[in-house]
Tab-separated table of C-alpha atoms and ligand atoms in Angstrom:
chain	number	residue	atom	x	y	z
A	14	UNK	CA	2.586	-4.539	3.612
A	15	UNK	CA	0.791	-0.857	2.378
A	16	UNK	CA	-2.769	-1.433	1.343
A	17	UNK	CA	-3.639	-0.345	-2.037
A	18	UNK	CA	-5.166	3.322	-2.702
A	19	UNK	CA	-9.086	3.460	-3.034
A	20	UNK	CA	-10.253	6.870	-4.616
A	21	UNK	CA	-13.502	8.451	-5.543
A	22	UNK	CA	-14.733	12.094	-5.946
A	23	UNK	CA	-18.281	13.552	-5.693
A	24	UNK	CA	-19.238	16.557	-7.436
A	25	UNK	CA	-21.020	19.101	-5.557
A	26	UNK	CA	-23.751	20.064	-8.042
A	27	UNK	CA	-26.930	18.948	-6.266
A	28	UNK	CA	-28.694	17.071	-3.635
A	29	UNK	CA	-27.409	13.251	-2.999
A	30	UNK	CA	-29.546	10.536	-4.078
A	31	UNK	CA	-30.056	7.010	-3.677
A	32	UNK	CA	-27.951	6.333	-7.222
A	33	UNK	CA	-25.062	8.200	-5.448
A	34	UNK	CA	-25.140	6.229	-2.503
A	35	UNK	CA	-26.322	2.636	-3.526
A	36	UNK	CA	-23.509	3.195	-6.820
A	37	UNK	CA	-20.799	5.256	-4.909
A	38	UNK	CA	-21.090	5.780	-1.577
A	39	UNK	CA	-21.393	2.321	-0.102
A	40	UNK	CA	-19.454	0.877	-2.086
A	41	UNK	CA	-16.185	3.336	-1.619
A	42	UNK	CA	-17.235	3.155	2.440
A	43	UNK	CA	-16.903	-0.552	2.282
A	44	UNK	CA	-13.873	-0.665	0.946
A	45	UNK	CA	-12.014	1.787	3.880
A	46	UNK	CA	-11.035	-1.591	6.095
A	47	UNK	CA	-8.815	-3.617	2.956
A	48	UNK	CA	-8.100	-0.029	1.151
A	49	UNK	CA	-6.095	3.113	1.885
A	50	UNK	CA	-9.178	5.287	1.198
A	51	UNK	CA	-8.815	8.999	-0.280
A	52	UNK	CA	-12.594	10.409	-0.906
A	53	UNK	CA	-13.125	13.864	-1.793
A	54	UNK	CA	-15.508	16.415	-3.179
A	55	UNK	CA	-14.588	17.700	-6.659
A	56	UNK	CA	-15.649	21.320	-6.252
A	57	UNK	CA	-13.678	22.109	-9.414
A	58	UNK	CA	-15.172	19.814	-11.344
A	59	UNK	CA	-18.740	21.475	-10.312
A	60	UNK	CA	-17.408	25.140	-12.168
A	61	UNK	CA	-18.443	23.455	-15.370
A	62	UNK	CA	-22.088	23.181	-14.057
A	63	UNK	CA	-22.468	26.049	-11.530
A	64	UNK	CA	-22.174	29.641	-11.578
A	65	UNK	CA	-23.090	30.429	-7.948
A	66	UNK	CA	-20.364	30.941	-5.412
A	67	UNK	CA	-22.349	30.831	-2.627
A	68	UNK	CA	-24.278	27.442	-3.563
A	69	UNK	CA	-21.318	26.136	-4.542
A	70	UNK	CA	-20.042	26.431	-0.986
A	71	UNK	CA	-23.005	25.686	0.570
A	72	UNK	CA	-23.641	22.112	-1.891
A	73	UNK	CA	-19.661	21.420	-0.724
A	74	UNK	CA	-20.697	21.273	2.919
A	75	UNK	CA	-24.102	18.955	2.256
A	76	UNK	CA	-21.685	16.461	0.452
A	77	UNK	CA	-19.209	16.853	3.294
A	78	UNK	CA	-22.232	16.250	6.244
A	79	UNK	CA	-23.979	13.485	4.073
A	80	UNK	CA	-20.670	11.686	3.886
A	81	UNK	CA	-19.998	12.075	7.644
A	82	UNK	CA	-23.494	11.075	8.317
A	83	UNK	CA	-23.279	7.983	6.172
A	84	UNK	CA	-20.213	6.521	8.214
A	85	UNK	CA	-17.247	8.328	6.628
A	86	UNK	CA	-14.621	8.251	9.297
A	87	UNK	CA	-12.377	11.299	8.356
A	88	UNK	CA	-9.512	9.675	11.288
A	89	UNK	CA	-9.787	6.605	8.593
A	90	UNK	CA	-10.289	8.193	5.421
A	91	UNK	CA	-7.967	11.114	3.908
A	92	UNK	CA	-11.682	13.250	3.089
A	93	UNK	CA	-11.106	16.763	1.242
A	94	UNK	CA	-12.095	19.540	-1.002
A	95	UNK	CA	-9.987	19.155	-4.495
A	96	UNK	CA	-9.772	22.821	-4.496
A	97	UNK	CA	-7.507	22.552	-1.363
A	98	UNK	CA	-5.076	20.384	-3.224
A	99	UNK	CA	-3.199	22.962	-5.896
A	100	UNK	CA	-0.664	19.995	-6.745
A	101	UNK	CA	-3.796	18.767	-8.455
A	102	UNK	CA	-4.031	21.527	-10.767
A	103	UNK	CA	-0.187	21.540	-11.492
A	104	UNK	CA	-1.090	18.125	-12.975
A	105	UNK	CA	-3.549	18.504	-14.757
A	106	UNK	CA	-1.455	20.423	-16.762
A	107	UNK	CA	1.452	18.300	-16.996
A	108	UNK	CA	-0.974	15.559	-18.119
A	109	UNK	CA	-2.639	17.241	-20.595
A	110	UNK	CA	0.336	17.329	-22.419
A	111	UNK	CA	-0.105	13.397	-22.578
A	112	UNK	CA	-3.384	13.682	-23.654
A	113	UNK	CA	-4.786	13.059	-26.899
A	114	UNK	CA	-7.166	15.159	-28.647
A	115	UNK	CA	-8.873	12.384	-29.775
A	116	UNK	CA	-9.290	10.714	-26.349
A	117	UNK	CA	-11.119	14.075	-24.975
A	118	UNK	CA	-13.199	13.948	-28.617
A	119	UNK	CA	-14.620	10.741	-27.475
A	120	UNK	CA	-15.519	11.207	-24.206
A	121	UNK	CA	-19.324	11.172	-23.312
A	122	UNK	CA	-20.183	13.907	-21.695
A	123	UNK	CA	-18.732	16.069	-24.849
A	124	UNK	CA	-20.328	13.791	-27.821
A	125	UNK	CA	-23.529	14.471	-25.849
A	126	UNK	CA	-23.568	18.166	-25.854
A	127	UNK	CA	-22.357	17.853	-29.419
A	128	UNK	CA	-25.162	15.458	-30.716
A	129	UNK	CA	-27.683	17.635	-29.039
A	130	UNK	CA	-25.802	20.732	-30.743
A	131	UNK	CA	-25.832	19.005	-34.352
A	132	UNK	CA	-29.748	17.333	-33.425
A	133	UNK	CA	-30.785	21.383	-32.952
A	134	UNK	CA	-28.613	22.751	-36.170
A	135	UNK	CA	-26.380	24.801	-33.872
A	136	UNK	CA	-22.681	24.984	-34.085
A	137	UNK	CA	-21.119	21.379	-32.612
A	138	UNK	CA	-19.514	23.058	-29.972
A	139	UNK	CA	-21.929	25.639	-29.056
A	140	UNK	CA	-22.434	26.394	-25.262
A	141	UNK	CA	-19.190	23.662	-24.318
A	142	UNK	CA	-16.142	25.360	-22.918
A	143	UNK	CA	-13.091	23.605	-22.578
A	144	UNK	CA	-13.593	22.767	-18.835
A	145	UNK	CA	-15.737	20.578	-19.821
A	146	UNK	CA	-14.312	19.485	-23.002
A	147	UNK	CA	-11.089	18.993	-20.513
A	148	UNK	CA	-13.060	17.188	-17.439
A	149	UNK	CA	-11.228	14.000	-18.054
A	150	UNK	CA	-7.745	15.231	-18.301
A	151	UNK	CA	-8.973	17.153	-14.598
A	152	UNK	CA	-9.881	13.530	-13.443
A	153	UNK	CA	-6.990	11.929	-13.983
A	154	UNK	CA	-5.164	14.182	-12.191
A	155	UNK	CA	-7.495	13.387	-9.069
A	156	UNK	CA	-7.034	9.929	-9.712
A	157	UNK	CA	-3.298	9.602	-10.530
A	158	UNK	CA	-2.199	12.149	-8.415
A	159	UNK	CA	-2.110	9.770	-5.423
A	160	UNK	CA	-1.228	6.316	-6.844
A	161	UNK	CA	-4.545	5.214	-6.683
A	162	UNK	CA	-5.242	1.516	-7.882
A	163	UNK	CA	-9.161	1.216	-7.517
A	164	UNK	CA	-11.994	3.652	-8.262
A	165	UNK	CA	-14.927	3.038	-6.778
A	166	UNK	CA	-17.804	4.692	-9.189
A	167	UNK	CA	-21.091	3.926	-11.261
A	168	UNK	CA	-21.316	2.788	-14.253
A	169	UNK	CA	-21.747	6.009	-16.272
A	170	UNK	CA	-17.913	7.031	-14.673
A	171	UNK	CA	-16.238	4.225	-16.327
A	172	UNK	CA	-14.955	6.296	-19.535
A	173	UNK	CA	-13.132	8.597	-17.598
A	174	UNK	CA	-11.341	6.297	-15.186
A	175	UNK	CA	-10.348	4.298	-18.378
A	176	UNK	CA	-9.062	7.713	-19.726
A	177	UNK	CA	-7.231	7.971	-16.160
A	178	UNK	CA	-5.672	4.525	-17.149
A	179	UNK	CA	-4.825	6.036	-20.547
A	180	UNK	CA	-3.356	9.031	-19.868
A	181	UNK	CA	-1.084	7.378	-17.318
A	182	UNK	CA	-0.220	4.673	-19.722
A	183	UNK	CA	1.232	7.273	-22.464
A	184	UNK	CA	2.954	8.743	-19.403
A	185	UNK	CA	4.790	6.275	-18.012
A	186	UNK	CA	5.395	5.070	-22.154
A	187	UNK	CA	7.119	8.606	-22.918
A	188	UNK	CA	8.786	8.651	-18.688
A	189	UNK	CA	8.894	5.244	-17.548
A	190	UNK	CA	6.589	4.033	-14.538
A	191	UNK	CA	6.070	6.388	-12.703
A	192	UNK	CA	2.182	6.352	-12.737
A	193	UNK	CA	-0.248	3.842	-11.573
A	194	UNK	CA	-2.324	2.919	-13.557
A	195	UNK	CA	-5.760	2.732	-12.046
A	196	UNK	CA	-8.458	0.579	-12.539
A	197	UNK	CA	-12.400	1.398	-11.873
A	198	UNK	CA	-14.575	-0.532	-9.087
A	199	UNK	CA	-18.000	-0.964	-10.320
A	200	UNK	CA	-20.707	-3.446	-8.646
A	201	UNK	CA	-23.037	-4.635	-11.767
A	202	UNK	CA	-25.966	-4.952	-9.353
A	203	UNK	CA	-25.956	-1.010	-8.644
A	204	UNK	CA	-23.948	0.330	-11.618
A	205	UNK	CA	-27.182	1.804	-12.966
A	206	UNK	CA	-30.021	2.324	-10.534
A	207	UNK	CA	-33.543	3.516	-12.078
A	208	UNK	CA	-35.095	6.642	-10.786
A	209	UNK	CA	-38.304	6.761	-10.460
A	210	UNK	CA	-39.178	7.326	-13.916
A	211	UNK	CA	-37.161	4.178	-14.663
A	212	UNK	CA	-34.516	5.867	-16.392
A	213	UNK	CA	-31.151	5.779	-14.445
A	214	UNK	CA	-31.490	8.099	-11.035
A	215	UNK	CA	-29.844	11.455	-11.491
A	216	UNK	CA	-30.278	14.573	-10.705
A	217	UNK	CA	-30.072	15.961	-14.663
A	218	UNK	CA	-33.309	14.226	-15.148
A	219	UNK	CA	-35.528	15.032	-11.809
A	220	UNK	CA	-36.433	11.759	-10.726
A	221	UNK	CA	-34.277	11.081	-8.004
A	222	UNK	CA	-35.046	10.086	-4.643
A	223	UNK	CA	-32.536	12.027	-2.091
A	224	UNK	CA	-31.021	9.726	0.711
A	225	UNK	CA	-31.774	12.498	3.301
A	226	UNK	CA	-35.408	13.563	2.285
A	227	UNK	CA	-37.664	14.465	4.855
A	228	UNK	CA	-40.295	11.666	5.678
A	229	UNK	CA	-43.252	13.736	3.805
A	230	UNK	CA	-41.216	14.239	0.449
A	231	UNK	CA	-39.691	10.929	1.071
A	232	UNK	CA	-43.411	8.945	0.961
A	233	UNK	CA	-44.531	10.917	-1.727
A	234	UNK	CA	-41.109	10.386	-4.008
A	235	UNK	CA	-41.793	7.058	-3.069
A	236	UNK	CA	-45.470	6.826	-4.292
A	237	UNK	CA	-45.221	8.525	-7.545
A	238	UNK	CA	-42.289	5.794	-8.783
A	239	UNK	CA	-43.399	4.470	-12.049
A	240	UNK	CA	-44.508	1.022	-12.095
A	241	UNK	CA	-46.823	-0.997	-14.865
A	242	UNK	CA	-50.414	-1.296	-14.284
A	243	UNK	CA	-50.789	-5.061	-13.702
A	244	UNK	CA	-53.705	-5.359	-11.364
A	245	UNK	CA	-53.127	-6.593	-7.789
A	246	UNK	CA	-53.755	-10.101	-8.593
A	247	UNK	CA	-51.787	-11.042	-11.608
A	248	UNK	CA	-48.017	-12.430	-11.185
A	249	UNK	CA	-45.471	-9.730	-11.630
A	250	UNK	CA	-41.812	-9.379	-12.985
A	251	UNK	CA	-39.110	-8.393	-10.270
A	252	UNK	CA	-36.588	-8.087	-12.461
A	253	UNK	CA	-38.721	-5.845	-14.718
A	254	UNK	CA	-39.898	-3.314	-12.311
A	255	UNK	CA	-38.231	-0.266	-10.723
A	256	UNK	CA	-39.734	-0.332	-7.219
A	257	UNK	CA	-38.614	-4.083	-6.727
A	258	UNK	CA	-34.850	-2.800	-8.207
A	259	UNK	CA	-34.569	-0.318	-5.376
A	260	UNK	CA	-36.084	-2.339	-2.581
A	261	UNK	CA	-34.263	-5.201	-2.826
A	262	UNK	CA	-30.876	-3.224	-1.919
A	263	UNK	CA	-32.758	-1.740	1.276
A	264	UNK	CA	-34.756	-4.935	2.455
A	265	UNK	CA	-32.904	-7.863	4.257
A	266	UNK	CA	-31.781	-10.402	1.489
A	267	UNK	CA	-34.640	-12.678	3.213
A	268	UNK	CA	-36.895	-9.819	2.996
A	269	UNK	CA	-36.134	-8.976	-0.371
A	270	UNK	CA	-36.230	-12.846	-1.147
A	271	UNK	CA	-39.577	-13.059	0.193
A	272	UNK	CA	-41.075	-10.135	-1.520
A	273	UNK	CA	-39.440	-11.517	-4.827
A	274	UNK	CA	-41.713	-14.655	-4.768
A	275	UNK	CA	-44.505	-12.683	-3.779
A	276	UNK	CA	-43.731	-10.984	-7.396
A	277	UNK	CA	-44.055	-13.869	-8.847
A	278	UNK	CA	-47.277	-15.153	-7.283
A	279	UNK	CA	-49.413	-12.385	-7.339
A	280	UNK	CA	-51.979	-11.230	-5.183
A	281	UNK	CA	-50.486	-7.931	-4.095
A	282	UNK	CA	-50.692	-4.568	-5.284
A	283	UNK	CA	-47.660	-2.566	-6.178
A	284	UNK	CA	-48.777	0.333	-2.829
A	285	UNK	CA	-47.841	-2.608	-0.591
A	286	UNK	CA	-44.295	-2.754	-1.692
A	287	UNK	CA	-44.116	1.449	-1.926
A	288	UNK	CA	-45.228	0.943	1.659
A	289	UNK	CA	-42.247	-1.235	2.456
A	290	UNK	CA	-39.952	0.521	0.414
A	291	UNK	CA	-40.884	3.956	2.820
A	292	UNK	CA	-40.278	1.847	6.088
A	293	UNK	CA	-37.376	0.221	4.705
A	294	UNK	CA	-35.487	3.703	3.960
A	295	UNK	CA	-36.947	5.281	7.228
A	296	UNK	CA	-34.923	2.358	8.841
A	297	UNK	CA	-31.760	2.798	7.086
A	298	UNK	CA	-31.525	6.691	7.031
A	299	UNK	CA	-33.485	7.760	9.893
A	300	UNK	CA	-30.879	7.976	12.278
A	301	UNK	CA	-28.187	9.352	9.633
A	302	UNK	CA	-30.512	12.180	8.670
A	303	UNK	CA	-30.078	13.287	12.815
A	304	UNK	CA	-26.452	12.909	12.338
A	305	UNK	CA	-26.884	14.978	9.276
A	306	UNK	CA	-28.628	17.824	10.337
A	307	UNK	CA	-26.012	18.106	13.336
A	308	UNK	CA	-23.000	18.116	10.940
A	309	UNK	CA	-25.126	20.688	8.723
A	310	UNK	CA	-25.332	22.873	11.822
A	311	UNK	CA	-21.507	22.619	12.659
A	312	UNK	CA	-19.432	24.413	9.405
A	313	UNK	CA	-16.862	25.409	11.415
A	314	UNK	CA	-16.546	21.531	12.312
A	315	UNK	CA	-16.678	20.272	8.481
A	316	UNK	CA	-14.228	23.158	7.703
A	317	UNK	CA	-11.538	22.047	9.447
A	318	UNK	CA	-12.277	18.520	8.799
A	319	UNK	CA	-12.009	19.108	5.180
A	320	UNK	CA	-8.549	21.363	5.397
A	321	UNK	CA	-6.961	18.125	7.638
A	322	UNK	CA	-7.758	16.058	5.218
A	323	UNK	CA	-6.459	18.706	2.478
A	324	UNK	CA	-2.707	18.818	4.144
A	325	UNK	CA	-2.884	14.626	4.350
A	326	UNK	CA	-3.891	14.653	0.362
A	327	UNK	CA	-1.206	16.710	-0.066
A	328	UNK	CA	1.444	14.916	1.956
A	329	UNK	CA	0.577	12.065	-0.569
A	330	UNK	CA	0.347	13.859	-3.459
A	331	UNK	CA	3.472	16.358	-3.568
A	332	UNK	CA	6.130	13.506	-3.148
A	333	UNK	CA	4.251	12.070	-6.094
A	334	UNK	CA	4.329	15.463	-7.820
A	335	UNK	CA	7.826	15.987	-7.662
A	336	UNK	CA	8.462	12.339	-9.326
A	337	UNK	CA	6.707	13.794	-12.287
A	338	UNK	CA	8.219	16.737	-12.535
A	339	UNK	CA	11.564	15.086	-12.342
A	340	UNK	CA	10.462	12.567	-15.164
A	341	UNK	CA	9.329	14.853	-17.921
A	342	UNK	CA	12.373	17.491	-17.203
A	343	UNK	CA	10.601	20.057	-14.944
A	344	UNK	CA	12.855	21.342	-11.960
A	345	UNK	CA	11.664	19.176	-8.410
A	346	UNK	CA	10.658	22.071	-6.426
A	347	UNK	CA	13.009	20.990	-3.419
A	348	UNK	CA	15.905	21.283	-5.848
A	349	UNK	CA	15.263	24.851	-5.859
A	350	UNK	CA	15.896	25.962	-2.658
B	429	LIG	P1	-25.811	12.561	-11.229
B	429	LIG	O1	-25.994	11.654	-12.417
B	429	LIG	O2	-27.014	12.615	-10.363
B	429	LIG	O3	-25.320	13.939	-11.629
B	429	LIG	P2	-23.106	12.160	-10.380
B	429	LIG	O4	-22.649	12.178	-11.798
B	429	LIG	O5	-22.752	13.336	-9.515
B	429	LIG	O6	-24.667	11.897	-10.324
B	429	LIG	O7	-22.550	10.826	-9.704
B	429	LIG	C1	-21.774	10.700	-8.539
B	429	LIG	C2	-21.412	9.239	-8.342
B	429	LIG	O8	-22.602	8.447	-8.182
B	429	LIG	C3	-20.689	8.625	-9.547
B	429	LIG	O9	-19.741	7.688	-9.092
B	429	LIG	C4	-21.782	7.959	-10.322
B	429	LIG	O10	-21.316	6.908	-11.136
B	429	LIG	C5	-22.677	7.456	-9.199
B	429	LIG	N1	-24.078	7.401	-9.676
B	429	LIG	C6	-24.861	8.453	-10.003
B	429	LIG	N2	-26.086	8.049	-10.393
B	429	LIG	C7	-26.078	6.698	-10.312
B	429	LIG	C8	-27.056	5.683	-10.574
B	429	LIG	N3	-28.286	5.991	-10.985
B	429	LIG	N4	-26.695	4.392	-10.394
B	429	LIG	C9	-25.447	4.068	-9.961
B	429	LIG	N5	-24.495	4.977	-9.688
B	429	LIG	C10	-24.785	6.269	-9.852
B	430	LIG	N1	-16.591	12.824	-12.437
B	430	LIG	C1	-17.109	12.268	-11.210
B	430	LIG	C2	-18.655	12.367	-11.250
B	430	LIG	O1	-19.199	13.115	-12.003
B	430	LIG	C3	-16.568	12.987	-10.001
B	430	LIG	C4	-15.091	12.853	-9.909
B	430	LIG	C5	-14.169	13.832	-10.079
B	430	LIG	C6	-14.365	11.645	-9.628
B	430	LIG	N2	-12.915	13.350	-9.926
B	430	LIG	C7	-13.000	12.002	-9.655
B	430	LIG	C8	-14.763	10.342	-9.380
B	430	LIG	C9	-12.014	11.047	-9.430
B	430	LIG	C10	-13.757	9.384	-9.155
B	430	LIG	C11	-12.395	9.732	-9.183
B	430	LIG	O2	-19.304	11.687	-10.512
C-alpha cells in the first residue's frame, strides 16, 4: 500500500527557534517513518519579507543545515528549495483562478496589515503588495501540488492550509477529483509556544530563543525569560508560567513531572528551573549544533542536496501537473510534442 503524503514548508526569513522546531520541525520529522515526507524551504514565499539576495541565499542554506542537523534524512525525505520546482508556479496560477477574492480578503496575515493600516489612518492597503495579499493561493500550490494529505504546522498556519483545502475543493467541484484535499497536523500541546516575553515565540516580535544559539547567548536568552515575581517559597502555577511551558517539552516526562510538583509545593526559585532549562537544551542540541556548523561549512554539499531533492519534487509534481492541465482544458505538455 503507498503511504500518505506529509508536507511542510519553512520560510527562510530568519534564524530558527524553538517555536519552529517544538511546533514544526519535530513534529513533520516524526512523521517520516508512517508518511511519504516532502519538506522544503519556501524561498518564494520569503520575497514578500526580504529584499536581500544575498541573505536570502545565505538564510536558505541555515534552514537547509538546521534541518540536516536536526535528523532530516534527505535519502528519506524528498527536501528542496520551492524555487527549484517551476511546476509550482504554473499552479499557482491555475489555482488562482479557483480562488475567491473573498477567501484571500480574510486571510490573517492581510486583515493584519490592514487593521494596522486603518488603526494609523493610512490607506487599507498601504505598504501590502499582492504577494502577500496572494500568499495563500502560493501555498496551496505547495501543498496540492503533490497530493499531500497531512500538513504538519503551528497553530498560526492553520488558515492557510484550510484555504489549501478550499481552493482544492472548488477545483475538483468545477473538474472533478483531481485534487486532494489536505488536511493540517497540529499538536495542541506545541501549537503556540510562548517566547520569552510570553507572547507566542517568533521572530516578528524578538523574543525567541534560537535552537542553535551559542551556549553564552543561549544562558542569557534563557535568564531574561519573563516569569512572575512569586518569591522562592510560595507554591507556583506550571501551567501559568512560560519557563515551565518550554521545559517540560525538553525535560524527561519524569523530569518534567517532578519539577511540576515542585511548582506546586514551593520552595524553589524560578533561577533553579532557568538553570535546568540551559542544561536541558545543552543536552538536546549540543551535538546538533556540531553537525550544524559542519553542514554550514559544506554549501556545495547542501546545494546538491537541495537540487536532488528538487528533480524528486518534480517527478511527483509534473505527472500531477499535467492532470490539471488536462482537467480545466489546458494542452498536457506531453501532448505537444
Ligand atoms: P515566525 O512566527 O517566527 O515567523 P514562521 O511563521 O516562519 O515563524 O513559522 C514556521 C513554522 O513554525 C510554522 O509551521 C509555524 O506554525 C511554526 N511556528 C512558529 N512559531 C511557533 C510557535 N511559537 N509555536 C508553535 N509553532 C510555531
Ligand atoms: N507559510 C508557512 C509559514 O509561514 C510556510 C509555508 C509555505 C508552508 N508553503 C507551505 C507550510 C506549505 C506548509 C505547507 O510558516
Amino acid at each position: 500500500m503507498t503511504r500518505k503524503i506529509s508536507l511542510s514548508g519553512i520560510k527562510p526569513t530568519g534564524t530558527l527557534h524553538l517555536g519552529n522546531y517544538l511546533g514544526m520541525i519535530r513534529p513533520a520529522l516524526e512523521l517520516v517513518k508512517e508518511y511519504r515526507a516532502i519538506y522544503f524551504i519556501a524561498d518564494a514565499h520569503a520575497l514578500n519579507q526580504l529584499r536581500d539576495a544575498a541573505r536570502l541565499e545565505s538564510l536558505t542554506y541555515e534552514i537547509a543545515a538546521h534541518l540536516l542537523a536536526l535528523g532530516l534524512d534527505p535519502d528519506e525525505v524528498v527536501f528542496f528549495r520551492q524555487s527549484d520546482v517551476p511546476e509550482i508556479f504554473e499552479l499557482t496560477v491555475i489555482l488562482a483562478a479557483s480562488t475567491s477574492k473573498g477567501l484571500l480578503n480574510r486571510a490573517h496575515a492581510y486583515k493584519a496589515a490592514v487593521d494596522a493600516n486603518l488603526a494609523a489612518g493610512r490607506d487599507m492597503d498601504a505598504g501590502v503588495n499582492a504577494g502577500l495579499y496572494t500568499y495563500p493561493v502560493l501555498m496551496a500550490a505547495d501543498i496540492l501540488l503533490y497530493g499531500s494529505h497531512v500538513v504538519p504546522v503551528g497553530q498560526d498556519q492553520r488558515q492557510h492550509v484550510e484555504m489549501a483545502a478550499d481552493i482544492a475543493q472548488t477545483f475538483n467541484h468545477a473538474y472533478g477529483e483531481v485534487l486532494v484535499v489536505p488536511e493540517a497536523l497540529i499538536r495542541p500541546e506545541v501549537a503556540l509556544v510562548p517566547g520569552t516575553d510570553g507572547r507566542k515565540m517568533s521572530k516578528s516580535y524578538a523574543n525567541v530563543i534560537p535552537i542553535f544559539a551559542p551556549a553564552r547567548q543561549l544562558r542569557k536568552q534563557i535568564m531574561g525569560i519573563l516569569t512572575d515575581s512569586r518569591p522562592p517559597e510560595q507554591p507556583k502555577d506550571p501551567a501559568a508560567c512560560n519557563l515551565f511551558a518550554l521545559y517540560q517539552h525538553f525535560a524527561a516526562p519524569d523530569q518534567a513531572e517532578a519539577m511540576r510538583q515542585r511548582y506546586l509545593a514551593g520552595g524553589f526559585g524560578y533561577g533553579e528551573v532557568k538553570a535546568e532549562l540551559f542544561e536541558a537544551l545543552e543536552a538536546r542540541f549540543g551535538a546538533a549544533r556540531e553537525r550544524y556548523e559542519n553542514y554550514m561549512a559544506d554549501r556545495l554539499f547542501l546545494e546538491k542536496t537541495l537540487l536532488r531533492g528538487a528533480d524528486r519534487a518534480r517527478a511527483i509534481g509534473g505527472p500531477l501537473l499535467e492532470r490539471v492541465r488536462a482537467a480545466c482544458g489546458l494542452r498536457y505538455y506531453t501532448a505537444r510534442g
